[in-house]
Tab-separated table of C-alpha atoms in Angstrom:
chain	number	residue	atom	x	y	z
A	207	MET	CA	0.005	0.036	0.035
A	208	VAL	CA	1.055	3.174	-0.801
A	209	SER	CA	1.071	6.132	1.694
A	210	GLU	CA	-0.741	9.483	0.508
A	211	LEU	CA	2.392	11.224	1.386
A	212	ILE	CA	4.829	8.901	-1.279
A	213	LYS	CA	2.008	9.761	-3.602
A	214	ASN	CA	2.247	13.344	-2.857
A	215	LYS	CA	6.063	13.103	-3.421
A	216	HIS	CA	5.999	11.392	-6.556
A	217	LEU	CA	3.503	14.096	-7.980
A	218	ALA	CA	5.914	16.731	-6.456
A	219	ASN	CA	8.777	15.065	-8.456
A	220	ARG	CA	7.120	14.368	-11.633
A	221	ALA	CA	4.907	17.470	-12.210
A	222	GLY	CA	7.276	20.190	-10.679
A	223	PHE	CA	10.927	19.648	-9.292
A	224	GLY	CA	10.319	18.043	-5.934
A	225	MET	CA	8.695	19.072	-2.614
A	226	SER	CA	9.825	22.479	-1.520
A	227	LEU	CA	10.220	22.907	2.251
A	228	GLY	CA	6.930	25.060	2.530
A	229	GLN	CA	5.370	22.219	1.253
A	230	LEU	CA	6.058	19.763	3.728
A	231	ALA	CA	3.251	20.494	5.955
A	232	ASP	CA	0.557	20.302	3.607
A	233	PHE	CA	1.984	17.148	1.848
A	234	GLU	CA	2.113	15.045	5.559
A	235	ARG	CA	-1.883	16.277	5.806
A	236	LEU	CA	-3.694	16.776	2.171
A	237	SER	CA	-4.829	13.934	-0.519
A	238	THR	CA	-3.171	13.715	-3.537
A	239	ALA	CA	-6.566	15.090	-5.688
A	240	GLU	CA	-5.776	18.091	-3.018
A	241	VAL	CA	-2.254	18.379	-3.842
A	242	TRP	CA	-2.690	17.846	-7.416
A	243	LYS	CA	-5.644	20.684	-7.729
A	244	LYS	CA	-2.749	23.287	-6.518
A	245	TYR	CA	-0.358	22.023	-9.272
A	246	ALA	CA	-3.262	22.277	-12.092
A	247	GLN	CA	-4.533	25.638	-10.884
A	248	ASP	CA	-3.981	28.843	-13.151
A	249	TYR	CA	-0.948	31.174	-12.696
A	250	ASP	CA	-0.145	34.126	-14.585
A	251	PHE	CA	2.128	34.085	-16.686
A	252	VAL	CA	5.420	36.063	-15.854
A	253	PRO	CA	7.945	36.131	-18.874
A	254	ILE	CA	11.624	35.100	-17.781
A	255	GLU	CA	14.111	38.649	-18.833
A	256	PHE	CA	17.886	39.330	-19.044
A	257	GLY	CA	19.709	42.488	-19.126
A	258	SER	CA	19.813	46.049	-17.755
A	259	GLU	CA	19.059	47.535	-20.874
A	260	GLY	CA	15.549	44.620	-21.557
A	261	THR	CA	15.643	42.301	-24.046
A	262	ASN	CA	14.825	44.264	-26.995
A	263	ALA	CA	18.905	44.904	-27.466
A	264	ASP	CA	20.624	45.689	-30.580
A	265	TYR	CA	22.387	42.651	-31.635
A	266	PRO	CA	24.205	43.587	-34.421
A	267	SER	CA	26.179	40.990	-36.655
A	268	LEU	CA	29.350	39.815	-35.623
A	269	SER	CA	30.953	39.477	-39.340
A	270	ALA	CA	29.922	43.032	-39.081
A	271	LEU	CA	32.566	44.254	-36.402
A	272	ASN	CA	36.226	44.950	-36.312
A	273	ALA	CA	38.357	42.051	-33.700
A	274	VAL	CA	38.184	44.323	-30.407
A	275	ALA	CA	34.399	44.999	-30.947
A	276	LYS	CA	33.275	41.292	-32.107
A	277	LYS	CA	35.406	40.036	-28.676
A	278	GLN	CA	33.650	42.614	-26.684
A	279	ALA	CA	30.159	41.376	-28.326
A	280	GLN	CA	30.347	37.817	-27.695
A	281	GLN	CA	31.045	38.526	-24.152
A	282	ARG	CA	27.979	40.326	-24.080
A	283	ASN	CA	26.450	37.552	-25.841
A	284	ARG	CA	27.758	35.087	-23.295
A	285	GLN	CA	27.030	37.184	-20.209
A	286	HIS	CA	23.332	37.509	-21.437
A	287	ASN	CA	23.017	34.073	-22.052
A	288	ILE	CA	24.083	32.969	-18.631
A	289	GLU	CA	21.999	35.153	-17.265
A	290	ILE	CA	18.655	33.901	-18.555
A	291	ASN	CA	20.159	30.338	-18.097
A	292	LEU	CA	20.356	31.536	-14.092
A	293	ASN	CA	16.415	33.014	-14.536
A	294	PHE	CA	15.681	30.013	-15.431
A	295	LEU	CA	16.988	28.105	-13.211
A	296	ARG	CA	15.668	30.434	-10.335
A	297	THR	CA	11.932	30.296	-11.590
A	298	MET	CA	12.209	26.427	-11.575
A	299	VAL	CA	13.287	26.953	-7.555
A	300	HIS	CA	10.984	29.894	-6.450
A	301	SER	CA	7.944	29.457	-8.846
A	302	GLU	CA	4.266	28.389	-7.800
A	303	ASP	CA	3.453	27.244	-11.016
A	304	GLN	CA	5.615	24.380	-11.008
A	305	LEU	CA	3.663	22.333	-13.958
A	306	ARG	CA	4.372	25.105	-16.343
A	307	GLU	CA	8.266	25.091	-15.423
A	308	LYS	CA	8.665	21.776	-15.427
A	309	MET	CA	6.684	21.044	-18.912
A	310	ALA	CA	8.988	24.538	-20.150
A	311	PHE	CA	12.625	22.118	-19.274
A	312	PHE	CA	10.567	19.135	-20.645
A	313	TRP	CA	10.505	20.989	-24.332
A	314	HIS	CA	13.174	22.929	-23.359
A	315	GLY	CA	14.940	19.840	-24.176
A	316	HIS	CA	12.589	18.483	-26.750
A	317	PHE	CA	12.628	21.160	-29.073
A	318	ALA	CA	16.641	21.760	-28.990
A	319	THR	CA	18.411	25.043	-29.673
A	320	ARG	CA	21.683	26.433	-29.279
A	321	VAL	CA	22.276	29.743	-30.274
A	322	ILE	CA	24.486	33.211	-29.679
A	323	ASN	CA	22.200	35.816	-29.761
A	324	PRO	CA	20.484	36.057	-26.388
A	325	ASN	CA	17.214	37.800	-27.868
A	326	PHE	CA	16.741	34.600	-29.971
A	327	SER	CA	17.510	32.590	-26.942
A	328	VAL	CA	15.328	34.381	-24.370
A	329	GLN	CA	12.589	34.415	-27.219
A	330	VAL	CA	12.067	30.812	-27.997
A	331	LEU	CA	12.456	29.982	-24.166
A	332	ASN	CA	9.368	32.363	-23.283
A	333	GLU	CA	7.289	30.709	-26.385
A	334	ILE	CA	8.242	27.372	-25.053
A	335	ARG	CA	7.119	28.633	-21.663
A	336	LYS	CA	4.075	30.189	-22.795
A	337	HIS	CA	2.797	27.602	-24.504
A	338	ALA	CA	3.626	24.497	-22.492
A	339	LEU	CA	0.086	23.480	-20.871
A	340	GLY	CA	-1.994	24.678	-24.166
A	341	SER	CA	-2.137	23.676	-27.608
A	342	PHE	CA	0.448	21.605	-28.735
A	343	ARG	CA	-0.062	22.585	-32.157
A	344	ASP	CA	-0.062	26.384	-30.762
A	345	LEU	CA	3.452	25.003	-29.400
A	346	LEU	CA	4.417	23.514	-32.554
A	347	PHE	CA	4.148	26.856	-34.792
A	348	ALA	CA	5.500	29.177	-31.954
A	349	VAL	CA	8.483	27.177	-31.560
A	350	SER	CA	9.486	26.510	-35.466
A	351	LYS	CA	8.491	30.360	-36.347
A	352	ALA	CA	11.537	31.190	-33.483
A	353	PRO	CA	14.503	32.557	-34.993
A	354	ALA	CA	16.111	30.618	-33.075
A	355	MET	CA	15.230	27.226	-34.215
A	356	LEU	CA	15.396	28.795	-37.535
A	357	ASN	CA	18.569	29.760	-36.860
A	358	PHE	CA	19.860	26.762	-35.613
A	359	LEU	CA	18.788	24.713	-37.944
A	360	ASN	CA	20.099	26.340	-40.871
A	361	ASN	CA	16.165	27.442	-42.764
A	362	GLN	CA	18.082	30.926	-42.929
A	363	GLN	CA	20.032	29.026	-46.484
A	364	ASN	CA	16.459	27.173	-47.480
A	365	LYS	CA	16.029	28.804	-50.505
A	366	LYS	CA	14.132	28.025	-53.628
A	367	GLY	CA	16.054	26.427	-56.197
A	368	HIS	CA	18.301	25.484	-53.605
A	369	PRO	CA	16.348	24.155	-50.422
A	370	ASN	CA	18.011	22.994	-47.207
A	371	GLU	CA	16.639	19.983	-45.639
A	372	ASN	CA	17.801	20.365	-42.286
A	373	PHE	CA	14.835	22.232	-40.717
A	374	ALA	CA	12.301	20.072	-42.401
A	375	ARG	CA	13.611	16.806	-41.205
A	376	GLU	CA	14.068	17.448	-38.093
A	377	VAL	CA	10.789	18.490	-37.463
A	378	MET	CA	9.445	14.966	-38.083
A	379	GLU	CA	12.231	13.251	-37.055
A	380	LEU	CA	12.202	14.380	-33.626
A	381	PHE	CA	9.561	17.139	-32.928
A	382	THR	CA	7.014	15.133	-34.222
A	383	MET	CA	6.085	11.877	-36.030
A	384	GLY	CA	9.500	10.323	-35.436
A	385	ARG	CA	11.382	8.143	-37.642
A	386	GLY	CA	9.070	5.224	-39.724
A	387	ASN	CA	6.695	7.803	-40.379
A	388	TYR	CA	7.941	9.994	-43.069
A	389	THR	CA	9.870	9.270	-46.540
A	390	GLU	CA	12.655	10.852	-48.095
A	391	MET	CA	10.165	12.684	-50.775
A	392	ASP	CA	8.788	13.977	-47.981
A	393	VAL	CA	11.482	15.246	-46.580
A	394	ARG	CA	12.477	17.033	-49.779
A	395	GLU	CA	9.087	18.699	-50.483
A	396	ALA	CA	8.709	19.600	-46.646
A	397	ALA	CA	11.932	21.723	-47.381
A	398	ARG	CA	10.480	23.371	-50.005
A	399	ALA	CA	7.362	24.416	-48.561
A	400	PHE	CA	10.010	26.089	-45.783
A	401	THR	CA	11.385	27.809	-48.056
A	402	GLY	CA	11.404	31.666	-47.421
A	403	TRP	CA	10.969	30.965	-43.717
A	404	SER	CA	13.505	33.482	-41.825
A	405	TYR	CA	13.652	36.311	-39.088
A	406	ASP	CA	15.597	39.484	-38.478
A	407	LYS	CA	17.717	40.360	-35.521
A	408	GLU	CA	15.091	41.560	-33.359
A	409	ALA	CA	14.134	38.279	-33.139
A	410	SER	CA	10.666	38.475	-35.284
A	411	PHE	CA	9.550	35.800	-37.751
A	412	LEU	CA	9.796	36.699	-41.381
A	413	GLU	CA	8.172	35.326	-44.479
A	414	ARG	CA	10.519	36.316	-47.552
A	415	LYS	CA	8.595	35.577	-50.375
A	416	LYS	CA	11.235	35.758	-53.003
A	417	PHE	CA	12.722	32.987	-51.698
A	418	HIS	CA	9.625	31.109	-51.200
A	419	ASP	CA	8.724	27.818	-53.725
A	420	GLY	CA	5.390	28.294	-54.542
A	421	GLY	CA	4.906	25.059	-56.499
A	422	THR	CA	2.856	22.369	-56.071
A	423	LYS	CA	3.902	19.780	-53.795
A	424	ILE	CA	3.381	16.262	-52.718
A	425	PHE	CA	3.385	15.153	-48.643
A	426	LEU	CA	2.564	12.562	-46.733
A	427	GLY	CA	-0.062	11.499	-49.810
A	428	LYS	CA	-1.439	15.044	-50.732
A	429	THR	CA	-0.976	17.349	-53.088
A	430	GLY	CA	-1.082	21.563	-52.880
A	431	ARG	CA	0.759	24.399	-53.199
A	432	PHE	CA	2.156	24.215	-49.722
A	433	ASP	CA	3.988	26.308	-47.639
A	434	GLY	CA	5.589	25.848	-43.868
A	435	ASN	CA	2.440	26.418	-42.043
A	436	ASP	CA	0.552	23.480	-44.770
A	437	ILE	CA	3.160	21.310	-43.780
A	438	LEU	CA	2.528	21.605	-39.861
A	439	ASP	CA	-1.149	21.340	-40.263
A	440	VAL	CA	-0.244	17.658	-42.214
A	441	ILE	CA	2.025	16.510	-39.606
A	442	LEU	CA	-0.370	17.445	-36.652
A	443	GLU	CA	-3.321	15.346	-38.758
A	444	GLN	CA	-0.864	12.250	-38.096
A	445	PRO	CA	-1.852	10.197	-35.423
A	446	ALA	CA	1.573	9.068	-35.342
A	447	THR	CA	2.450	12.926	-34.150
A	448	ALA	CA	0.297	12.329	-31.067
A	449	ARG	CA	1.493	8.724	-30.233
A	450	PHE	CA	4.516	9.966	-30.506
A	451	ILE	CA	4.987	12.918	-28.018
A	452	THR	CA	2.520	10.960	-25.956
A	453	ALA	CA	4.960	8.334	-26.034
A	454	LYS	CA	7.936	10.503	-24.520
A	455	LEU	CA	5.976	12.531	-22.196
A	456	TYR	CA	5.104	8.912	-20.656
A	457	ARG	CA	8.904	7.834	-20.655
A	458	PHE	CA	9.819	11.425	-19.398
A	459	LEU	CA	7.026	11.410	-16.345
A	460	VAL	CA	5.845	7.802	-15.888
A	461	ASN	CA	9.078	5.464	-16.544
A	462	GLU	CA	11.186	4.819	-19.177
A	463	GLN	CA	9.872	1.838	-20.168
A	464	GLU	CA	6.812	2.148	-22.139
A	465	ASN	CA	3.378	0.536	-21.540
A	466	GLU	CA	2.052	0.717	-25.023
A	467	ALA	CA	-1.276	-0.224	-24.180
A	468	ILE	CA	-1.681	2.924	-21.410
A	469	VAL	CA	0.179	5.221	-24.206
A	470	ASN	CA	-2.395	4.079	-27.110
A	471	THR	CA	-4.913	4.895	-25.171
A	472	LEU	CA	-3.550	7.978	-24.330
A	473	SER	CA	-2.187	8.885	-27.492
A	474	LYS	CA	-6.045	8.869	-28.746
A	475	GLU	CA	-7.529	10.769	-26.038
A	476	PHE	CA	-4.408	13.266	-27.081
A	477	TYR	CA	-5.323	13.411	-30.375
A	478	ASP	CA	-9.143	13.905	-30.054
A	479	SER	CA	-8.647	16.500	-27.663
A	480	GLY	CA	-6.907	18.501	-30.594
A	481	TYR	CA	-3.347	17.935	-28.458
A	482	ASP	CA	-4.789	19.545	-25.377
A	483	ILE	CA	-1.557	19.361	-23.184
A	484	LYS	CA	-2.996	20.210	-19.727
A	485	ARG	CA	-5.288	17.622	-20.310
A	486	LEU	CA	-3.022	14.899	-20.879
A	487	LEU	CA	-1.222	15.662	-17.749
A	488	GLU	CA	-4.278	15.720	-15.765
A	489	ARG	CA	-5.052	12.506	-17.461
A	490	ILE	CA	-1.832	10.829	-16.326
A	491	PHE	CA	-1.855	12.207	-13.089
A	492	THR	CA	-4.852	11.620	-11.768
A	493	ALA	CA	-4.497	7.844	-12.645
A	494	ASP	CA	-4.071	5.058	-10.254
A	495	TRP	CA	-1.777	3.115	-12.418
A	496	PHE	CA	0.512	6.591	-11.991
A	497	TYR	CA	1.077	5.589	-8.301
A	498	ASP	CA	1.993	2.137	-8.878
A	499	PRO	CA	5.130	1.205	-6.801
A	500	ALA	CA	6.503	0.301	-10.619
A	501	HIS	CA	7.143	4.029	-11.247
A	502	ILE	CA	7.655	5.583	-7.553
A	503	GLY	CA	11.780	5.599	-7.408
A	504	ASN	CA	12.170	4.752	-10.646
A	505	ARG	CA	13.835	7.521	-12.183
A	506	ILE	CA	17.248	8.684	-12.509
A	507	LYS	CA	17.026	12.820	-12.117
A	508	SER	CA	18.969	14.883	-14.472
A	509	PRO	CA	21.749	17.137	-13.481
A	510	ILE	CA	18.914	20.167	-13.607
A	511	GLU	CA	16.053	18.591	-11.660
A	512	LEU	CA	19.176	17.247	-8.902
A	513	MET	CA	19.906	20.839	-8.351
A	514	VAL	CA	16.845	22.883	-8.245
A	515	GLY	CA	15.464	19.608	-5.968
A	516	ILE	CA	18.334	20.654	-3.693
A	517	MET	CA	17.590	24.464	-3.792
A	518	ARG	CA	13.876	23.841	-2.775
A	519	ILE	CA	14.071	21.429	0.134
A	520	LEU	CA	17.151	23.555	1.230
A	521	PRO	CA	16.587	27.757	1.118
A	522	MET	CA	19.256	29.356	0.429
A	523	GLU	CA	20.815	32.644	-0.292
A	524	ILE	CA	23.896	32.518	-3.545
A	525	GLU	CA	26.247	35.388	-3.519
A	526	ASN	CA	27.981	33.976	-6.601
A	527	PRO	CA	25.234	32.479	-8.768
A	528	GLU	CA	26.934	32.676	-11.898
A	529	ASN	CA	29.198	30.163	-10.626
A	530	LEU	CA	26.086	27.889	-10.422
A	531	ILE	CA	27.202	27.597	-14.487
A	532	VAL	CA	30.094	25.296	-13.207
A	533	TYR	CA	28.216	22.957	-11.608
A	534	GLN	CA	26.177	22.292	-14.503
A	535	LYS	CA	28.514	21.669	-17.182
A	536	LEU	CA	30.564	19.679	-14.429
A	537	LEU	CA	27.403	17.349	-14.026
A	538	GLY	CA	26.448	17.707	-17.843
A	539	GLN	CA	23.479	19.557	-18.632
A	540	MET	CA	23.512	23.470	-19.074
A	541	LEU	CA	20.336	24.953	-19.896
A	542	LEU	CA	20.561	26.707	-23.182
A	543	TYR	CA	23.075	24.518	-24.698
A	544	PRO	CA	22.094	20.984	-25.630
A	545	PRO	CA	24.617	18.424	-27.064
A	546	ASN	CA	22.642	18.157	-30.303
A	547	VAL	CA	19.384	18.972	-31.665
A	548	ALA	CA	17.817	15.445	-30.146
A	549	GLY	CA	18.503	17.557	-26.879
A	550	TRP	CA	19.834	15.752	-23.529
A	551	PRO	CA	19.765	12.187	-22.642
A	552	SER	CA	18.025	10.386	-20.157
A	553	GLY	CA	18.392	7.697	-17.630
A	554	LYS	CA	21.829	6.337	-17.119
A	555	ALA	CA	23.082	8.328	-19.257
A	556	TRP	CA	23.744	10.784	-16.352
A	557	ILE	CA	25.832	8.563	-14.578
A	558	ASP	CA	29.306	8.066	-14.958
A	559	SER	CA	32.356	7.579	-12.843
A	560	SER	CA	33.063	11.686	-12.172
A	561	THR	CA	29.280	12.686	-12.403
A	562	LEU	CA	27.984	10.446	-9.964
A	563	LEU	CA	31.058	11.524	-7.182
A	564	LEU	CA	29.871	14.665	-7.492
A	565	ARG	CA	26.262	14.066	-7.653
A	566	MET	CA	26.812	12.321	-4.100
A	567	GLN	CA	28.462	14.983	-2.977
A	568	LEU	CA	26.894	18.207	-4.119
A	569	SER	CA	24.635	18.576	-1.024
A	570	GLN	CA	28.228	18.353	0.907
A	571	ILE	CA	29.232	20.657	-1.389
A	572	TRP	CA	26.637	23.456	-1.245
A	573	THR	CA	27.014	23.014	2.697
A	574	GLY	CA	30.360	23.935	3.106
A	575	LEU	CA	31.187	20.333	4.374
A	576	ARG	CA	33.732	19.712	1.528
A	577	PRO	CA	35.183	21.723	-0.912
A	578	LEU	CA	34.623	21.234	-5.059
A	579	ASP	CA	37.254	19.585	-6.936
A	580	LEU	CA	37.572	21.441	-9.736
A	581	ASN	CA	38.460	18.587	-12.763
A	582	PRO	CA	36.342	18.616	-15.473
A	583	GLN	CA	35.834	15.429	-17.705
A	584	ASN	CA	37.057	15.632	-21.381
A	585	ASP	CA	34.347	14.389	-22.806
A	586	ASP	CA	32.785	16.887	-25.849
A	587	ASP	CA	29.395	15.930	-25.159
A	588	LEU	CA	29.954	17.219	-21.630
A	589	ASP	CA	31.617	20.467	-23.381
A	590	MET	CA	28.275	20.498	-25.396
A	591	GLY	CA	31.290	22.659	-28.250
A	592	LEU	CA	32.152	25.254	-25.387
A	593	LYS	CA	35.667	26.216	-25.879
A	594	GLU	CA	35.382	28.543	-22.547
A	595	LYS	CA	34.087	25.576	-20.434
A	596	ARG	CA	37.963	25.232	-19.078
A	597	ALA	CA	38.141	29.000	-18.779
A	598	LEU	CA	34.956	29.123	-16.302
A	599	THR	CA	36.330	26.452	-14.323
A	600	LYS	CA	40.030	28.062	-14.141
A	601	THR	CA	37.785	31.648	-12.762
A	602	PHE	CA	35.327	29.863	-10.519
A	603	LYS	CA	34.158	31.102	-7.294
A	604	ASN	CA	32.173	28.820	-4.722
A	605	PRO	CA	28.765	30.533	-4.819
A	606	ARG	CA	29.216	31.290	-1.320
A	607	ILE	CA	25.165	29.391	-0.105
A	608	SER	CA	23.882	30.786	3.345
A	609	ILE	CA	21.132	28.168	3.854
A	610	ASP	CA	18.523	28.919	6.623
A	611	TRP	CA	19.377	25.893	8.906
A	612	PRO	CA	17.356	27.050	12.043
A	613	THR	CA	13.825	26.883	9.199
A	614	VAL	CA	14.861	23.814	7.608
A	615	GLU	CA	15.794	21.961	11.220
A	616	GLY	CA	12.749	23.358	12.860
A	617	THR	CA	10.970	21.794	9.640
A	618	PHE	CA	12.053	18.725	9.829
A	619	ALA	CA	12.232	18.437	13.766
A	620	GLY	CA	10.966	15.378	15.300
A	621	LYS	CA	10.791	13.761	11.152
A	622	ASP	CA	12.615	10.693	9.575
A	623	PRO	CA	14.453	12.497	6.712
A	624	PHE	CA	14.592	9.333	4.845
A	625	GLN	CA	10.761	9.473	4.610
A	626	LEU	CA	10.839	12.419	3.445
A	627	LEU	CA	13.777	13.290	1.204
A	628	LEU	CA	13.570	9.817	-0.472
A	629	GLN	CA	11.066	7.802	-2.477
A	630	ARG	CA	13.200	4.484	-1.888
A	631	GLN	CA	14.115	3.506	2.143
A	632	PRO	CA	18.092	2.837	2.051
A	633	SER	CA	19.116	-1.138	3.443
A	634	PHE	CA	21.519	0.804	5.906
A	635	GLY	CA	19.160	3.612	7.023
A	636	LYS	CA	18.618	2.707	10.539
A	637	VAL	CA	22.789	2.901	11.134
A	638	LEU	CA	22.603	5.955	9.503
A	639	LEU	CA	19.800	7.755	11.210
A	640	ASP	CA	20.988	6.362	14.851
A	641	LYS	CA	24.639	7.871	13.946
A	642	TYR	CA	22.647	11.570	14.018
A	643	ALA	CA	20.039	10.571	16.757
A	644	ALA	CA	21.824	12.837	19.173
A	645	GLY	CA	23.127	15.256	16.899
A	646	SER	CA	21.959	17.479	14.604
A	647	SER	CA	19.633	16.795	12.394
A	648	ARG	CA	21.119	19.005	9.760
A	649	MET	CA	23.624	15.678	9.435
A	650	ALA	CA	21.576	14.043	8.824
A	651	ILE	CA	19.725	15.574	5.932
A	652	ILE	CA	22.892	16.109	4.480
A	653	GLU	CA	23.775	12.566	4.661
A	654	THR	CA	20.206	11.686	3.831
A	655	MET	CA	20.933	13.497	0.254
A	656	SER	CA	24.515	11.972	-0.764
A	657	ILE	CA	23.547	8.624	-0.711
A	658	PRO	CA	22.484	6.785	-3.956
A	659	GLU	CA	18.567	6.796	-3.391
A	660	TYR	CA	18.458	10.530	-3.272
A	661	GLN	CA	19.690	10.388	-6.951
A	662	LEU	CA	16.256	8.583	-7.908
A	663	CYS	CA	12.888	10.308	-7.736
């Protein structure tokens, strides 16, 4: 029998980034249905911004600058992208709208982009956040027309007579239908339809009519003088699209091992609803099978989920937040910088000999019990193509974290930290609890966050 507290924590882990310290009392007394209502309620959308000059600064083409100006522009771009990254991270930690931010995190990896211009970065991120719980159709159209996506997948080079297939291929393979549901001819015809889709430096979508191929195309069995909008509509008409998205959400929210019957049922409902994302999430999070013990504590937390989860349970002031970027890099997941267009991996891909040690030591480092060993793994997937990685680690300053321990210890007083922080009880749990029973609960909390079971949610 799964307790209501375990169910509430499970919901918090999957519909958000784990329980916050302030939620603990509610989780101990509320039913899971009542907790879900809190996650599902509507909140005002607040866009993420950056820079004192706002998010509409003029970003000239780097190719048009001299060497000194180019270096200054690169530094400014890098700094502003770091600000966006940290503002997104901070929002995940503190926002009451946990469901939106968790889904924004998911879609941010699904619609993976990596661009230099911070205006482009923040624009696509806010489009993702705005539509994260709405219609997948609206989300798909918004992201497909985002300058960050068009730039990342080279669609500004897609012109009549010289089509570039990158964007058209990834829209089908990674963002909607998945492999096996289209042909190479469909890719070529879709690329022709997307000719002329471009953008300006203010992060506005442009259709350059003179570069568009207005001829007849044959796409997924349909014939017409299609443009990009028509292609996306035809893709959304395919049940394979609903199946592909539903299956990926199931693997992210429920279990990496798909239950084919459940996914098929959910995908049909998703398709019939007109791709209503929030309705699909409610169907998942209110289902009895979601709370089956087989689905609880079976996922390895991604680096961002791990970091945000610790910050939510240990209220902290961070003097040098920019150095949280170093932890993202060392752990292998830096917001705004996916390794490629397929996004980040999942599951056991997060764990290797170096990252596991840092993951287990993270709570000890952040609470000042041990220093950070700055030896990043020499791995291009971990570097994510960033040449400045080692420069950042060389100039690293401890984030200088101050934790509100009186509030933490007061909230945990008389409680079992294993029961509150873990979804699976470790075999040596009593030994650890007995060790700290006569001392500070602070150490019991930190040690609980340092065992392998805390890596699971």
